[in-house]
Short mmCIF file of C-alpha atoms and ligand atoms in Angstrom, two decimals:
data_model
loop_
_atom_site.label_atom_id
_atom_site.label_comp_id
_atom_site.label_asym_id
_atom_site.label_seq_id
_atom_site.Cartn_x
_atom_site.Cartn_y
_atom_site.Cartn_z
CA UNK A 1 87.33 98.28 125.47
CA UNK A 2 87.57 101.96 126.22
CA UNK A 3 85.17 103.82 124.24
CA UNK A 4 87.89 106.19 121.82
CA UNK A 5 89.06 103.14 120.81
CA UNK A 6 86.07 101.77 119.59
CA UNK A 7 85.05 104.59 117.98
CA UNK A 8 88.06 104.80 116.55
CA UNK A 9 88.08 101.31 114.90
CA UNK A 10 84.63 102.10 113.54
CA UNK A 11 85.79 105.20 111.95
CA UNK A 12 88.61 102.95 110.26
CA UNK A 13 86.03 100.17 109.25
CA UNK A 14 83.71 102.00 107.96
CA UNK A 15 85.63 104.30 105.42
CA UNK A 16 85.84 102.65 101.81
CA UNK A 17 89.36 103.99 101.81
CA UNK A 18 92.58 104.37 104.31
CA UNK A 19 92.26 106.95 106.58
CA UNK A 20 94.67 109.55 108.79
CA UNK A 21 95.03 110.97 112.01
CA UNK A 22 93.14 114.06 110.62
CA UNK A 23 90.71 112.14 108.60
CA UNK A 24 89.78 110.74 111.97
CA UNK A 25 90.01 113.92 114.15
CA UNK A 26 87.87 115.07 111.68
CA UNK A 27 84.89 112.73 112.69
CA UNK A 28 86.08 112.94 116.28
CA UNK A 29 86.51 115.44 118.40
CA UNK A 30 89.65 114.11 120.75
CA UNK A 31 93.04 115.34 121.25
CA UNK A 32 95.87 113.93 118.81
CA UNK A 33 97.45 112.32 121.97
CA UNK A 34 94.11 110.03 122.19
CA UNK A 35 94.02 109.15 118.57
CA UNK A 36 97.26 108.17 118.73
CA UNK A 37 97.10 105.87 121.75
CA UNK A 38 94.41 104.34 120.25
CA UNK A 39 95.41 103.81 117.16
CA UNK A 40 99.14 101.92 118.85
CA UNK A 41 96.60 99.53 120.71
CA UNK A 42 94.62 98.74 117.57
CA UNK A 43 97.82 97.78 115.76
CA UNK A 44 98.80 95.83 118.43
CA UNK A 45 95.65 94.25 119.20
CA UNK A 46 96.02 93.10 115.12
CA UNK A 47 92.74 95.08 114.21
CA UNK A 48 94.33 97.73 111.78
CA UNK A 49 97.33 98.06 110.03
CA UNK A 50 99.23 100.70 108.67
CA UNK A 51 99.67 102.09 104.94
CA UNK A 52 102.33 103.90 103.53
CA UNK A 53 100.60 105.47 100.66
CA UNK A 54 101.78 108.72 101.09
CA UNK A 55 105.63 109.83 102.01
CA UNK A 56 105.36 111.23 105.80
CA UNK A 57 101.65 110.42 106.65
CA UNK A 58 99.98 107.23 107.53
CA UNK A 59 96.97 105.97 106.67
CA UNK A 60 95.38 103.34 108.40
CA UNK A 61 92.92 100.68 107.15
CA UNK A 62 90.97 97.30 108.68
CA UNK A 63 92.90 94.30 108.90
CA UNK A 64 90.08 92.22 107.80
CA UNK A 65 89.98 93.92 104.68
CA UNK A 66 91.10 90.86 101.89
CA UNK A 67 94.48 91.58 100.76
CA UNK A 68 94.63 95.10 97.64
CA UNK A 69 96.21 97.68 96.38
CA UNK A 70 95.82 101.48 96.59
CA UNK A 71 95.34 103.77 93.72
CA UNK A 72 96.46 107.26 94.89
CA UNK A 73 95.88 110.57 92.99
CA UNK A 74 98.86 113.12 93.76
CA UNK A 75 96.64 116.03 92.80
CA UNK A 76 93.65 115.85 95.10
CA UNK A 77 95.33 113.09 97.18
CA UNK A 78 91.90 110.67 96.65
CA UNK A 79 92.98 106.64 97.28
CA UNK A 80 91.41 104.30 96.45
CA UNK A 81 91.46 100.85 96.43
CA UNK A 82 91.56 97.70 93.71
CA UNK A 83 91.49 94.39 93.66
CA UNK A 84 94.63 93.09 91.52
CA UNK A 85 94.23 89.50 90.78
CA UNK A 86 95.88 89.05 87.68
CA UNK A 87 98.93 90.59 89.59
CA UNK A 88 98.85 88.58 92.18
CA UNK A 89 99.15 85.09 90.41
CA UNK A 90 102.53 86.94 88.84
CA UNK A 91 103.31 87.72 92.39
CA UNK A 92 102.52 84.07 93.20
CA UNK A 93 104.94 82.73 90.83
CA UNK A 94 107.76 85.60 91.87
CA UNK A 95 107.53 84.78 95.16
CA UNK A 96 108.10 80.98 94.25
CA UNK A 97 111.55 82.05 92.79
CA UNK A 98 112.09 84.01 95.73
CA UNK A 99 112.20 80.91 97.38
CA UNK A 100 114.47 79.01 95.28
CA UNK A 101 117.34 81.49 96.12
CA UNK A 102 116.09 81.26 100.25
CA UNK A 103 114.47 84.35 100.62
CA UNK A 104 110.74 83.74 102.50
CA UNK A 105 108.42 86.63 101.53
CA UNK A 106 106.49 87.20 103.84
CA UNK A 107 104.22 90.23 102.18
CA UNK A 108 104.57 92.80 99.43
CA UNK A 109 103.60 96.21 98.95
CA UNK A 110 103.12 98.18 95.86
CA UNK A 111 101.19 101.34 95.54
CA UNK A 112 100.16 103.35 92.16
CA UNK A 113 100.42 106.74 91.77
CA UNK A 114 98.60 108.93 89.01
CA UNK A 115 95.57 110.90 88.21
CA UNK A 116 92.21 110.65 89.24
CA UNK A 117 88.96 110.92 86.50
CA UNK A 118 88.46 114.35 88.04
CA UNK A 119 92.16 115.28 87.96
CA UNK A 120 93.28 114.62 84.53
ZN1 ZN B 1 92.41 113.61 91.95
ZN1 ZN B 2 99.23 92.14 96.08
#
């Protein structure tokens, strides 16, 4: 494993939250061409995956992580993450009825958007 890439992954591991391209340039001091690459072979190797928490940049988070939801603030831009399992036994039984009219979910995304404690 070529070194960028594991320090990459690490960088993406170790944050409590989803990060960017900058948030990662930010602790590493490579080219955006580099992060880049690395980041396509980590979603291809399975390691990462992508979040779409904010319109027009991607954040990026462990695939290991067990399956959340994000929290954004659209002041200060903060995420953060929660566990939802009271939604998720509603999304159980949705996803049942999905079935009954032959749809196969396959995953679900939902994001909230709002104001942090030091934003409001
Ligand atoms: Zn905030
Ligand atoms: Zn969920």
């Amino acid at each position: 494993v070529a070194k960028n890439e594991k320090l990459v992954l690490q960088i993406i591991e170790k944050a409590e939250r989803p990060v960017s391209v900058s948030d990662i340039r930010a602790d590493l001091a490579v080219n955006k061409t580099t992060v880049y690459r690395n980041i396509e072979k980590l979603l291809l190797q399975n390691k990462i995956k992508e979040v779409n928490i904010l319109p027009h940049i991607t954040h990026y988070e462990s695939a290991d992580l067990p399956h959340h939801h994000h929290l954004t603030c659209r002041d200060c831009g903060e995420v953060r993450e929660i566990e939802t399992r009271e939604l998720e036994d509603s999304m159980q039984k949705l996803e049942k009825k999905m079935m009954r009219i032959g749809f196969a979910v396959e995953q679900h995304n939902l994001e909230f958007y709002g104001l942090c404690q030091d934003c409001h």
